[in-house]
C-alpha positions as YAML, in Angstrom:
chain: A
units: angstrom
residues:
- id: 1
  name: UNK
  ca: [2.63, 3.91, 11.28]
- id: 2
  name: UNK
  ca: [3.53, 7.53, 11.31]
- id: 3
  name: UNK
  ca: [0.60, 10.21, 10.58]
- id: 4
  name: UNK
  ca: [1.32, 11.29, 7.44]
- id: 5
  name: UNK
  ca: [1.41, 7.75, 6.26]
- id: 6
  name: UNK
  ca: [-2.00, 7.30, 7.47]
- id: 7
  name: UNK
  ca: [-3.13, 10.15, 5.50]
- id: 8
  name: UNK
  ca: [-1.55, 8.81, 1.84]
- id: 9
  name: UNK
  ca: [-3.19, 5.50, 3.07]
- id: 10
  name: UNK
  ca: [-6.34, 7.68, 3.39]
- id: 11
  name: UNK
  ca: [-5.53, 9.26, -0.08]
- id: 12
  name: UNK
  ca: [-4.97, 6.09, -1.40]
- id: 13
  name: UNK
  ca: [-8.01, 4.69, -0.78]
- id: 14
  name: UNK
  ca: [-10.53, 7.77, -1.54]
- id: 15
  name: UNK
  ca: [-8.39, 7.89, -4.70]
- id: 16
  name: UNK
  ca: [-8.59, 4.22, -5.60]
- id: 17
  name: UNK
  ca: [-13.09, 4.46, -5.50]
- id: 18
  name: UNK
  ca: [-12.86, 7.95, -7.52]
- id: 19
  name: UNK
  ca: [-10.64, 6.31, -10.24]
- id: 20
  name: UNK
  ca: [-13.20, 3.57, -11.44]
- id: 21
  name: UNK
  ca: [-16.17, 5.81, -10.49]
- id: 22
  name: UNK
  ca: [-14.23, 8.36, -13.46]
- id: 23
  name: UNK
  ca: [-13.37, 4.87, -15.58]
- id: 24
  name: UNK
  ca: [-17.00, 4.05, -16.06]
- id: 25
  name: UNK
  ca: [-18.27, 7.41, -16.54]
- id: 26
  name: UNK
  ca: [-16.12, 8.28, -18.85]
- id: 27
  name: UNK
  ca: [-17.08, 4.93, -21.35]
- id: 28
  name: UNK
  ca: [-18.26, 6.37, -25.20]
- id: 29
  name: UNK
  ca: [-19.83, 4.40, -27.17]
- id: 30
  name: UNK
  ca: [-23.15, 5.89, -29.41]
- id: 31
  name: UNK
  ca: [-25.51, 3.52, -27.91]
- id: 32
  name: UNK
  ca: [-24.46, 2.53, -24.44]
- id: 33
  name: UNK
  ca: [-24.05, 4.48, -21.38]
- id: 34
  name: UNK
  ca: [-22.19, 3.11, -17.90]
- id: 35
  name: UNK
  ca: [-22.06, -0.11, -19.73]
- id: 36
  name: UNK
  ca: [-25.92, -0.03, -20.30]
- id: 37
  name: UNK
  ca: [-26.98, -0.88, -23.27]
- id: 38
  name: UNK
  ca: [-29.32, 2.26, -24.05]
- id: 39
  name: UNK
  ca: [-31.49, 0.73, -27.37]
- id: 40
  name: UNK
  ca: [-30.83, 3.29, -29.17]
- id: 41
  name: UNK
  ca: [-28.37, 6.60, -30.07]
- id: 42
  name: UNK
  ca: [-26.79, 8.93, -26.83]
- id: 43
  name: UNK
  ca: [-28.72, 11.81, -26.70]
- id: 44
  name: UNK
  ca: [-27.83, 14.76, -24.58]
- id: 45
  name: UNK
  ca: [-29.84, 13.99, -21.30]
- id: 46
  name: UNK
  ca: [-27.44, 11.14, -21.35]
- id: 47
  name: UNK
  ca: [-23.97, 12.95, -21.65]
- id: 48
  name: UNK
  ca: [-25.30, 15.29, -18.86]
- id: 49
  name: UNK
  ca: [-25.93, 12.26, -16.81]
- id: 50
  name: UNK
  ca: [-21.69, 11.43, -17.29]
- id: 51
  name: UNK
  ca: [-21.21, 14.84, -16.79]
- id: 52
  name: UNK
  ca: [-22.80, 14.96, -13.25]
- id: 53
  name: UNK
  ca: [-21.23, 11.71, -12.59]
- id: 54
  name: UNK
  ca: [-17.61, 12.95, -12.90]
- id: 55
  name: UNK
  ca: [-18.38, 16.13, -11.59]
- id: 56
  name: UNK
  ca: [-19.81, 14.84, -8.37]
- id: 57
  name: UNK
  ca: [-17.14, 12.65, -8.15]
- id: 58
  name: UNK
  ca: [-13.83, 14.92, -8.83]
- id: 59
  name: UNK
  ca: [-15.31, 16.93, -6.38]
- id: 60
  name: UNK
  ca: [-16.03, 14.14, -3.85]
- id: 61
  name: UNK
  ca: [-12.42, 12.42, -4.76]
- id: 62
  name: UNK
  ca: [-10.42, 15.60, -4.50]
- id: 63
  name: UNK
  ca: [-12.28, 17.24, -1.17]
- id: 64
  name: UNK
  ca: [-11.41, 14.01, 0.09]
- id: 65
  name: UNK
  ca: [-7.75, 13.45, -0.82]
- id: 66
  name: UNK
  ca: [-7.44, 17.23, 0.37]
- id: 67
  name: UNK
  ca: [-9.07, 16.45, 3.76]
- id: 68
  name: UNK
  ca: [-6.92, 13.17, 3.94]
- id: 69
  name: UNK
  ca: [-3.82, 14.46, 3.22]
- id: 70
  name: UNK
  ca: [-3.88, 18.46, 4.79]
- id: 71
  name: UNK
  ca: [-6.84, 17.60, 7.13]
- id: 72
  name: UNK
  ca: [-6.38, 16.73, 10.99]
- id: 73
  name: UNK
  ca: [-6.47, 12.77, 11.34]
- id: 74
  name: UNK
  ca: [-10.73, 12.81, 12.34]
- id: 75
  name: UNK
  ca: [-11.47, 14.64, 9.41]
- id: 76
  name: UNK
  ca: [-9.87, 12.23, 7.04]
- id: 77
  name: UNK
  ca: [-10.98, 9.29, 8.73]
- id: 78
  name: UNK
  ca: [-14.52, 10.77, 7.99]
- id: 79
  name: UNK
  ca: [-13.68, 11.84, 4.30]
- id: 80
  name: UNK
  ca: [-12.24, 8.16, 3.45]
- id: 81
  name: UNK
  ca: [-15.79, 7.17, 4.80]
- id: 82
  name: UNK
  ca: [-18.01, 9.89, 2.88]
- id: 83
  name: UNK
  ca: [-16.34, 10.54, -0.23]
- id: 84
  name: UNK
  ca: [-16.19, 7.13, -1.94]
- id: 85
  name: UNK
  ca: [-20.24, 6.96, -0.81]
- id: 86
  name: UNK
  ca: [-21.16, 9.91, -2.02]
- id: 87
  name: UNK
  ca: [-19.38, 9.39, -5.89]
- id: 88
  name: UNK
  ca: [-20.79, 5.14, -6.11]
- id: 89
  name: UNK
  ca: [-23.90, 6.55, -4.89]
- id: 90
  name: UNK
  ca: [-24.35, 9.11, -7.19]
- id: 91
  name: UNK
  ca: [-23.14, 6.96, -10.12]
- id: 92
  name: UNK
  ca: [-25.90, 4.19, -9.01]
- id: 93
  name: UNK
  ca: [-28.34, 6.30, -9.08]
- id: 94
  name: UNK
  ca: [-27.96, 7.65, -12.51]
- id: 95
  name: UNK
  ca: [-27.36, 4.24, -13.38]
- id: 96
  name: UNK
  ca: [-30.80, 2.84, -12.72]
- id: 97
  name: UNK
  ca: [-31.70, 6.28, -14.47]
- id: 98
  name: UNK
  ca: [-30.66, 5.40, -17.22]
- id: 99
  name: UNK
  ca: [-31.04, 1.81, -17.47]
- id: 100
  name: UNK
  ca: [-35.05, 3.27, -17.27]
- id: 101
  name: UNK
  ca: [-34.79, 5.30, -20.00]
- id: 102
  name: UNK
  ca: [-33.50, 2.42, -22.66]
- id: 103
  name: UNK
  ca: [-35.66, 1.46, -25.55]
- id: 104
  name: UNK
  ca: [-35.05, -2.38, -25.45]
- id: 105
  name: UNK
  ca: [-37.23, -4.56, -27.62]
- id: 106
  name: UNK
  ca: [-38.74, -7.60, -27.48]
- id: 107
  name: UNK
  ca: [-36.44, -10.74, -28.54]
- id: 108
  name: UNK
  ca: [-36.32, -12.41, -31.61]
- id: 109
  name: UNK
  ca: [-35.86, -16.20, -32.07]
- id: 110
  name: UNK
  ca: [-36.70, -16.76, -28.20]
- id: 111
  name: UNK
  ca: [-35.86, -20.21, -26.97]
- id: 112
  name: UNK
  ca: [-35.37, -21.02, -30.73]
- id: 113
  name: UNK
  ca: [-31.71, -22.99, -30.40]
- id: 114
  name: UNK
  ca: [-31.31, -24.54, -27.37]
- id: 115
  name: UNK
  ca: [-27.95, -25.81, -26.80]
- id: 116
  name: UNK
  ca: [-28.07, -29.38, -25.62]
- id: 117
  name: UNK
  ca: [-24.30, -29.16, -24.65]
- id: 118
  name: UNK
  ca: [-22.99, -25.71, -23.35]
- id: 119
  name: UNK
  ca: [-19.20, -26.02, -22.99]
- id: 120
  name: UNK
  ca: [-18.30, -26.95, -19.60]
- id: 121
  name: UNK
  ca: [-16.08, -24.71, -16.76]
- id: 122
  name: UNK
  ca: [-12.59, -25.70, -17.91]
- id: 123
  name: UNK
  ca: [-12.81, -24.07, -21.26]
- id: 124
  name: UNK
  ca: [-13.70, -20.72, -19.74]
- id: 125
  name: UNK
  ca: [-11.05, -21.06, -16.81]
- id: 126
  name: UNK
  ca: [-6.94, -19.86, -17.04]
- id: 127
  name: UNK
  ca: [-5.15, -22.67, -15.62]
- id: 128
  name: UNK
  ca: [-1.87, -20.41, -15.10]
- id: 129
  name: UNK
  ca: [-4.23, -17.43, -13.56]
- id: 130
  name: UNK
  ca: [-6.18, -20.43, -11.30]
- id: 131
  name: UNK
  ca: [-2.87, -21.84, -10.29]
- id: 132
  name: UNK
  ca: [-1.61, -18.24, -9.22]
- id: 133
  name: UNK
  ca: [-4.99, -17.53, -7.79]
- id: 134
  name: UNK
  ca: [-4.61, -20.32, -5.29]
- id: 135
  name: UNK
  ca: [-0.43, -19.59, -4.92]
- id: 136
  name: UNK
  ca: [-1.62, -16.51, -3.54]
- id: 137
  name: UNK
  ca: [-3.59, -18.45, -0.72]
- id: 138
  name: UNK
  ca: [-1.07, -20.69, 0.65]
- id: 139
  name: UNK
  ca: [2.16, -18.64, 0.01]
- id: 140
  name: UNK
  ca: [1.22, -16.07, 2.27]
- id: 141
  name: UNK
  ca: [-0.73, -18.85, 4.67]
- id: 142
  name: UNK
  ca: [3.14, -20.65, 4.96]
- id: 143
  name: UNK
  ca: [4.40, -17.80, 5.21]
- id: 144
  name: UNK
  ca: [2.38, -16.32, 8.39]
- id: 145
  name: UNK
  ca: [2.34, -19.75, 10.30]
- id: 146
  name: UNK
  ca: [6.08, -19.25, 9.89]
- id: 147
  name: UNK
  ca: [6.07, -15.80, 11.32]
- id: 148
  name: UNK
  ca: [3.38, -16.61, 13.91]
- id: 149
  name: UNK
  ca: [5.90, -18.29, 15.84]
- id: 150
  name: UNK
  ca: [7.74, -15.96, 15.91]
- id: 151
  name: UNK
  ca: [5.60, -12.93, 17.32]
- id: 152
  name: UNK
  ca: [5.24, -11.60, 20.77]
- id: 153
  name: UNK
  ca: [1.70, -12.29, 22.38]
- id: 154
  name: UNK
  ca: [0.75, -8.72, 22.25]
- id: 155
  name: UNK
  ca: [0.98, -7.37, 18.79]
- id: 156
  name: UNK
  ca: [-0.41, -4.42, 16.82]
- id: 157
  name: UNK
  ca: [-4.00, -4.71, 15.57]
- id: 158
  name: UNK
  ca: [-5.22, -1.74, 14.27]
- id: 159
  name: UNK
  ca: [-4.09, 2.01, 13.93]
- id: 160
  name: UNK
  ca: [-5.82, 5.33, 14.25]
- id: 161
  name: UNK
  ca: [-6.64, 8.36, 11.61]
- id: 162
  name: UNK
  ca: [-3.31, 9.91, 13.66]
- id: 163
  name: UNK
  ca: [-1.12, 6.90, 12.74]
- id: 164
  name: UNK
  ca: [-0.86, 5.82, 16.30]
- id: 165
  name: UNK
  ca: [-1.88, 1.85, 17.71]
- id: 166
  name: UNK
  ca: [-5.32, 1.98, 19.00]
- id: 167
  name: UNK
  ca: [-5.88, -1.88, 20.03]
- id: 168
  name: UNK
  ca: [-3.62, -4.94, 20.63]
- id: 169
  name: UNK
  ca: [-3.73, -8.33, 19.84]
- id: 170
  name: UNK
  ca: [-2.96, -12.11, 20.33]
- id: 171
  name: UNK
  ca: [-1.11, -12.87, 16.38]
- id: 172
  name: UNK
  ca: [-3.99, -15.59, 15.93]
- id: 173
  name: UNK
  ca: [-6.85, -12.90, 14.94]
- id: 174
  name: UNK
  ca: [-4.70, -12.14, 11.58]
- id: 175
  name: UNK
  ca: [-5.98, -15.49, 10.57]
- id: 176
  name: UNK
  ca: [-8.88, -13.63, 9.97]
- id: 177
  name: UNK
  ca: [-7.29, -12.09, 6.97]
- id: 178
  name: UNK
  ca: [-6.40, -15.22, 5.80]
- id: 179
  name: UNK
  ca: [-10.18, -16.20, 6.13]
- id: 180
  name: UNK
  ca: [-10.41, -13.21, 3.68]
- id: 181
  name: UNK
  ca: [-7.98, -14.53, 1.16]
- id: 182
  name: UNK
  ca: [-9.40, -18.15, 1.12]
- id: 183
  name: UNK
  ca: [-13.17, -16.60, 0.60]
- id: 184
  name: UNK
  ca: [-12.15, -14.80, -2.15]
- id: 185
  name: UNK
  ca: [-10.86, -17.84, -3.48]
- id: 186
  name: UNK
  ca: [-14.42, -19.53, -3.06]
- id: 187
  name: UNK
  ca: [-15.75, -16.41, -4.82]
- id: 188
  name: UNK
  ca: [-13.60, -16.69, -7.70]
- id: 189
  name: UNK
  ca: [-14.41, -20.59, -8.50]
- id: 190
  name: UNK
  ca: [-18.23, -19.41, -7.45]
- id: 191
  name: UNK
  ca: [-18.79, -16.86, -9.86]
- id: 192
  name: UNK
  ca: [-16.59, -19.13, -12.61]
- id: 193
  name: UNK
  ca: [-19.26, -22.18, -12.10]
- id: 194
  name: UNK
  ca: [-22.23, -19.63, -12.27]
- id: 195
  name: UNK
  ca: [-20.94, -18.82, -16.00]
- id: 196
  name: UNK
  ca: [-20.43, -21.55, -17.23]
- id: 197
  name: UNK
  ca: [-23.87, -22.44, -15.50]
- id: 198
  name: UNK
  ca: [-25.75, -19.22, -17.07]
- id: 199
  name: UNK
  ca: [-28.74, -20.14, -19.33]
- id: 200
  name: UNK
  ca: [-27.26, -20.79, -23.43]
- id: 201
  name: UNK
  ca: [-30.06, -19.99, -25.81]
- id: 202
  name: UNK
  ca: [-28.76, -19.47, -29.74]
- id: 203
  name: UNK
  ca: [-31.09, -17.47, -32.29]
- id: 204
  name: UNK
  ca: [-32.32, -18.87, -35.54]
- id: 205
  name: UNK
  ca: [-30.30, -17.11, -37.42]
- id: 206
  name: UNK
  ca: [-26.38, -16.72, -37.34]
- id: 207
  name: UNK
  ca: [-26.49, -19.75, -34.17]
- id: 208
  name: UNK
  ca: [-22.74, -20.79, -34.71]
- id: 209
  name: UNK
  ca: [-21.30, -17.16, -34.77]
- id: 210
  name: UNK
  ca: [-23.33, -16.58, -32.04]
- id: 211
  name: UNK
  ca: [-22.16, -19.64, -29.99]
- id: 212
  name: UNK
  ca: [-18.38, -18.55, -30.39]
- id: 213
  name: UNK
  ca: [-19.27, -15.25, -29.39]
- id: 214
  name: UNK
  ca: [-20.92, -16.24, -26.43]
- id: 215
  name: UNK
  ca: [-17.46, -18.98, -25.88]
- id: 216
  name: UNK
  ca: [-15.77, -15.58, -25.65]
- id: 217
  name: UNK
  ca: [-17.79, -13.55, -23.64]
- id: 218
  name: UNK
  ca: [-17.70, -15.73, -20.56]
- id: 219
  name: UNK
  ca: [-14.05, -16.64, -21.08]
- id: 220
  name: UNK
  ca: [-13.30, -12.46, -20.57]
- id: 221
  name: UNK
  ca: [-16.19, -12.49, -18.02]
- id: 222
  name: UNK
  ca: [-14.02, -14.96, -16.25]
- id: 223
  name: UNK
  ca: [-10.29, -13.49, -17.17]
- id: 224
  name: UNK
  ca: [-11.61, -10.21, -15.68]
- id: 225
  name: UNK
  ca: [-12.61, -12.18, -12.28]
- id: 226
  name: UNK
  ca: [-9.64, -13.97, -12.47]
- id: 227
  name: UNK
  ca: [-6.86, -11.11, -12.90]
- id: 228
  name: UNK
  ca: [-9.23, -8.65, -10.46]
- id: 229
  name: UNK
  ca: [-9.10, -11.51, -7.71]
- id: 230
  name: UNK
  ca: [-5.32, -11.86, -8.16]
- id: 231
  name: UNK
  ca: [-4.90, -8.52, -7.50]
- id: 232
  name: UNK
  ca: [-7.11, -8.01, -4.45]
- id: 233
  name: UNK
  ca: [-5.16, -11.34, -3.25]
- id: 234
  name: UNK
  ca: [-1.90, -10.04, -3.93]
- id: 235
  name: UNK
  ca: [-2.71, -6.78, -2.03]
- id: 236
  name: UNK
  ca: [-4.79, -8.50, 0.61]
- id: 237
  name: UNK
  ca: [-1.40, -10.76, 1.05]
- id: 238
  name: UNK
  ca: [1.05, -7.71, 1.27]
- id: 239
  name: UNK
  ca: [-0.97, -6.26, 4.06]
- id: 240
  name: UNK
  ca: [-1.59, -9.32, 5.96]
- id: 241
  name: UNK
  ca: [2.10, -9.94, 6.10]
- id: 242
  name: UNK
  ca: [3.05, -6.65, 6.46]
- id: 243
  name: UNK
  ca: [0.42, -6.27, 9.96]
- id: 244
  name: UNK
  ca: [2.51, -9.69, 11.26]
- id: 245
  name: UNK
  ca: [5.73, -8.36, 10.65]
- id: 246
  name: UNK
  ca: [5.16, -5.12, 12.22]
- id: 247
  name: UNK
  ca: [4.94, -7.16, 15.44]
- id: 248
  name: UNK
  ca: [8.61, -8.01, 15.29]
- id: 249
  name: UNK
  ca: [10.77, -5.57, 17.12]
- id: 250
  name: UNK
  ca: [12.35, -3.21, 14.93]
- id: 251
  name: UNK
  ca: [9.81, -3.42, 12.30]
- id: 252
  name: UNK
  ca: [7.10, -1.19, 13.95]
- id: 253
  name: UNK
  ca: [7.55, 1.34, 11.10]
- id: 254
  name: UNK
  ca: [6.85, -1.13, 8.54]
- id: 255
  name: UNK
  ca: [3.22, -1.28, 8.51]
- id: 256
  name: UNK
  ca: [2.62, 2.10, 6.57]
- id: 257
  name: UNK
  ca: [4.76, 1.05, 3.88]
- id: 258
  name: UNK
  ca: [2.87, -2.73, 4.16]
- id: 259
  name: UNK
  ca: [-0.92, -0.89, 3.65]
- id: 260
  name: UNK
  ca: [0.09, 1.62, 1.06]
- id: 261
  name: UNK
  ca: [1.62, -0.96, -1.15]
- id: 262
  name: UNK
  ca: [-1.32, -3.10, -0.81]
- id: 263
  name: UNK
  ca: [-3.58, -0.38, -2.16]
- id: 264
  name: UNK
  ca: [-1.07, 0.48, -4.83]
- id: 265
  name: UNK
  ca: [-1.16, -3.17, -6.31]
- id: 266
  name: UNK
  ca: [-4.72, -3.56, -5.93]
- id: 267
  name: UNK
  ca: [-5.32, -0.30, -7.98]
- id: 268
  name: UNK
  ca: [-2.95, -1.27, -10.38]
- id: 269
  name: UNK
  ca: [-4.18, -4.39, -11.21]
- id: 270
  name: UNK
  ca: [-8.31, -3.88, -10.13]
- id: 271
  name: UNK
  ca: [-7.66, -1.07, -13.01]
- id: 272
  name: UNK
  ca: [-5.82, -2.46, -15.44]
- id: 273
  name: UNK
  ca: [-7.53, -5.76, -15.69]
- id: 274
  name: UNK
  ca: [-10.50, -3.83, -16.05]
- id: 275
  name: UNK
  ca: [-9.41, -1.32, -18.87]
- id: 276
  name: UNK
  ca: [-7.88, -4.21, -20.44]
- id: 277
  name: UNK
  ca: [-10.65, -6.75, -20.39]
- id: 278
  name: UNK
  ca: [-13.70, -4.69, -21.28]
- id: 279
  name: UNK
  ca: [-12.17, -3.43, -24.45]
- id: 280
  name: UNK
  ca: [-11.94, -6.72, -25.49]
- id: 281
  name: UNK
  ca: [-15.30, -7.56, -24.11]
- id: 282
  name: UNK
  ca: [-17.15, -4.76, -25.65]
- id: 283
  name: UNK
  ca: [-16.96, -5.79, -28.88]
- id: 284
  name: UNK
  ca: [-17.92, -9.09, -28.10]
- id: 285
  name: UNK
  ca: [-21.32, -7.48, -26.33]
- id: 286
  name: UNK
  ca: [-21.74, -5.44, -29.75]
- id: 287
  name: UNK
  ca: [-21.42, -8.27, -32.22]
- id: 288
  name: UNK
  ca: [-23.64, -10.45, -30.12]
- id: 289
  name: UNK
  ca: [-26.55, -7.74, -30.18]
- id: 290
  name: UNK
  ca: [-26.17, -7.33, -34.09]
- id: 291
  name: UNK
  ca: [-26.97, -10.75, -34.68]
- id: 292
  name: UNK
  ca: [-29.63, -11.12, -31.80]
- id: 293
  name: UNK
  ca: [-31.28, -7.38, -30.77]
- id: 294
  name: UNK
  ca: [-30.13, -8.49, -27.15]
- id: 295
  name: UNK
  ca: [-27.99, -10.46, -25.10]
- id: 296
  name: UNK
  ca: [-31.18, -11.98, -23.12]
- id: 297
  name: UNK
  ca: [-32.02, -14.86, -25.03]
- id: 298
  name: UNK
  ca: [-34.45, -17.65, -23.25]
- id: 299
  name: UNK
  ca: [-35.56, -14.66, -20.62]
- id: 300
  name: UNK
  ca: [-39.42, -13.45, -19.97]
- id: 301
  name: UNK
  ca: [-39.37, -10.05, -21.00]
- id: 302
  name: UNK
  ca: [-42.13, -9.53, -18.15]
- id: 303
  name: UNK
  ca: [-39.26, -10.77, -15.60]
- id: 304
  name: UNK
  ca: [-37.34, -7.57, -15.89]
- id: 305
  name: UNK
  ca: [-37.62, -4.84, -13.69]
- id: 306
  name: UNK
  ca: [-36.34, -1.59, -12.68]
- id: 307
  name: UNK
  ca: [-35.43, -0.71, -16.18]
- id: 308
  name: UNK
  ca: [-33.56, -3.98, -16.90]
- id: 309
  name: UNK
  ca: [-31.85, -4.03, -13.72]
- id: 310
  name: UNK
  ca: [-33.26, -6.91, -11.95]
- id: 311
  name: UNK
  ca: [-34.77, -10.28, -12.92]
- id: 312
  name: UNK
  ca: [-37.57, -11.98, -11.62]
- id: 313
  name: UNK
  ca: [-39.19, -14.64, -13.31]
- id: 314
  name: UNK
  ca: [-41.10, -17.56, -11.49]
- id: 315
  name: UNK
  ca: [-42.00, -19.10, -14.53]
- id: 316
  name: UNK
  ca: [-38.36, -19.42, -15.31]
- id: 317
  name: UNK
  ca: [-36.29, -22.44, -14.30]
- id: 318
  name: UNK
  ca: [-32.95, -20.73, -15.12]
- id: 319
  name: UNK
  ca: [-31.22, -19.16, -12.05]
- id: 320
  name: UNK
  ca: [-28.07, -17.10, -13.71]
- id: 321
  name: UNK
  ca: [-28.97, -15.55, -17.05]
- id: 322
  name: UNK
  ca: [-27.37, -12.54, -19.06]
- id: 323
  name: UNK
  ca: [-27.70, -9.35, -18.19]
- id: 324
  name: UNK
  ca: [-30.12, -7.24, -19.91]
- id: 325
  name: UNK
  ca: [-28.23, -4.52, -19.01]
- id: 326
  name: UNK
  ca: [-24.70, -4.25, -18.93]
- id: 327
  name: UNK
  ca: [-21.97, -6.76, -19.56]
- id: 328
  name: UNK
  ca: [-22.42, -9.79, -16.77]
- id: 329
  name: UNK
  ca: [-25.10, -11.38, -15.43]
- id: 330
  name: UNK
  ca: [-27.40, -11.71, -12.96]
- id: 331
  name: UNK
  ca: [-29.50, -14.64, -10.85]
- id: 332
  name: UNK
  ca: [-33.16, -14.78, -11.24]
- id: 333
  name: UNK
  ca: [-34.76, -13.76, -7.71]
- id: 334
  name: UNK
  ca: [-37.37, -15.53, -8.09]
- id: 335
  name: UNK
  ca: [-35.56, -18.66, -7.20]
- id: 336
  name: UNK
  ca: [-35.49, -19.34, -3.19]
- id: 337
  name: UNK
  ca: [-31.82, -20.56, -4.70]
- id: 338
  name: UNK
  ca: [-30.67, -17.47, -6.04]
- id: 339
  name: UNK
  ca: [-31.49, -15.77, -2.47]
- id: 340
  name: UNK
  ca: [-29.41, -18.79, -1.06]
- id: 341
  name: UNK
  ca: [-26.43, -17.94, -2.85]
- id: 342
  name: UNK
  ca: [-26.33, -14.07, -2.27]
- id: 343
  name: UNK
  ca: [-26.76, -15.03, 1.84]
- id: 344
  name: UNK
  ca: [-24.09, -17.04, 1.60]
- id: 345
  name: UNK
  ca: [-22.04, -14.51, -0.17]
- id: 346
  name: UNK
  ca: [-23.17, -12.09, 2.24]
- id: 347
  name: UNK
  ca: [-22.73, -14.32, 5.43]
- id: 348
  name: UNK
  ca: [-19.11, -15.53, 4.64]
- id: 349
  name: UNK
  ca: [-17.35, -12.16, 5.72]
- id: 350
  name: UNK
  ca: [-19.81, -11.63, 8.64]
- id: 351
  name: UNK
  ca: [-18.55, -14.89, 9.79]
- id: 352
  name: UNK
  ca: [-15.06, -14.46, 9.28]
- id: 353
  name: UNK
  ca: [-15.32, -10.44, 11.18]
- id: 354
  name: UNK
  ca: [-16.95, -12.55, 13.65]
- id: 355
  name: UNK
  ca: [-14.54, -14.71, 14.17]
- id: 356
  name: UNK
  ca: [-12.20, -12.24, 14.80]
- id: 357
  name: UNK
  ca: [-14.36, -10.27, 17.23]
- id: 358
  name: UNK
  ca: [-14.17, -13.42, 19.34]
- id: 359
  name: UNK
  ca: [-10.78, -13.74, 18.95]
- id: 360
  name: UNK
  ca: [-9.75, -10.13, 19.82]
- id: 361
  name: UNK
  ca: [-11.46, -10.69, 23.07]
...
């Protein structure tokens, strides 16, 4: 990979962070800032908070593309490092600002409707999207067994900020990629069975509006996952084939090409599926809140902390339940389950890097 592909890939990738960072500061709406629903009307403390955002950011983003792209090779490898850090930190951290400074009131109708049926996980899933989801596990898994055999014993592994191949390897560690593709996979049908799992509590009032609505919420919740994991998938797949093949004599060049058009389709689609989806999910959120004040129906108002931002109950049975902030949900850490679930989340890609630290050796 020649330097100045390095540096786009660099580019690429500071550029990729500072365009959602941008996307979510940049939401309007009149009572709902960063997707947090606020309780009442903007006021100006809270367009100053977007303001810093985006300005902390654009500078971040564009000292960073600037040090990627006209830097020498150590100080973009630091930059694609710093910058993204510095812009989803800042952004968190006004975040939980204002998440503390919403005006959120207490629930009415709580617990009133139980549902003793909530729709199951097939009517919130895409059977096309599911079906392309898993495509893009074995397609490219054929497809590198095929070109495994086909490899020297000594291939590429990874390349410095300068361009230039900095380790060799035996073509077995790129399994480890495909490790990468096939968690995601898991991820995908996780999250999907934690929806359709999440606590379903109707109001008194309005209960069969309010049961479509929430039918359509967590079919977007899961569109959104499903197009955003295709993407990642489809990028993931371009590089992992695109590392193999630049094994192959003659093709040495072609890994630059392979990593920046990885980034490019994950952008495009990460983006896009979220622009697209939460424009049809906002409305959703909005409707749902006129009928009910909130979207945390059948939650202990004592259970949320940190403005909203976390839930812990013990009294509560329920281990997914809505958001009270923002547009997904979240698990109730007071369950020893819920804690379960994020370590295995957690130890998956620790023991797939693992695997391939054995494997380089």
């Amino acid at each position: 990979m020649s330097e100045w592909m390095a540096s786009v890939v660099m580019a690429l990738s500071i550029a990729f962070t500072g365009a959602i960072v941008e996307w979510v500061a940049r939401q309007a709406h009149p009572r709902r800032l960063f997707f947090v629903s606020l309780g009442r009307v903007r006021r100006a403390g809270d367009a100053a908070r977007a303001r810093r955002v985006r300005l902390v950011n654009a500078g971040a983003t564009l000292g960073g593309i600037l040090a990627a792209l006209v830097g020498p090779p150590a100080l973009g490898a630091l930059a694609v490092t710093v910058c993204p850090l510095v812009s989803t930190g800042w952004l968190v951290g006004e975040l939980i600002g204002a998440a503390r400074s919403a005006q959120l009131g207490p629930v009415p109708g709580r617990f009133a409707v139980p549902l003793a049926e909530p729709p199951p996980l097939r009517d919130y899933v895409s059977v096309p999207l599911q079906l392309a989801n898993v495509l893009l596990v074995v397609i490219p898994a054929a497809l590198f067994a095929w070109l495994a055999t086909r490899l020297p014993s000594r291939v590429p592994m990874h390349w410095g900020a300068s361009g230039e191949v900095n380790r060799w390897g035996h073509p077995s560690e790129l399994w480890t990629l495909g490790g990468m593709l096939v968690f995601d996979l898991l991820l995908l049908w996780g999250i999907a069975w934690a929806i359709a799992k999440e606590r379903w509590v109707l109001p008194e009032s309005d209960a069969e509006r309010y049961a479509e609505l929430q039918l359509e919420r967590r079919r977007l919740l899961v569109r959104m996952l499903e197009w955003t994991m295709a993407s990642v998938n489809a990028g993931m797949a371009i590089l992992w084939l695109g590392l193999a093949a630049s094994g192959l004599p003659g093709w040495e060049d072609r890994v630059g090409p392979a990593v920046a058009g990885s980034l490019g389709v994950m952008i495009v689609g990460v983006l896009g599926s979220l622009v697209w989806l939460t424009r049809r999910l906002m409305p959703v959120a909005d409707e749902l809140k006129r009928i009910a004040g909130t979207e945390v129906l059948g939650t202990r108002s004592s259970g949320w902390r940190y403005g909203g931002l976390v839930y812990y109950a013990p009294e509560d049975p329920a281990v997914f339940v809505p958001k009270r902030v923002g547009i997904g949900q979240t698990l109730n850490f007071a369950r020893p389950s819920a804690w379960i679930l994020l370590g295995l989340v957690l130890a998956v890609p620790l023991a797939i890097a693992l695997v391939g630290a054995l494997l380089a050796r």
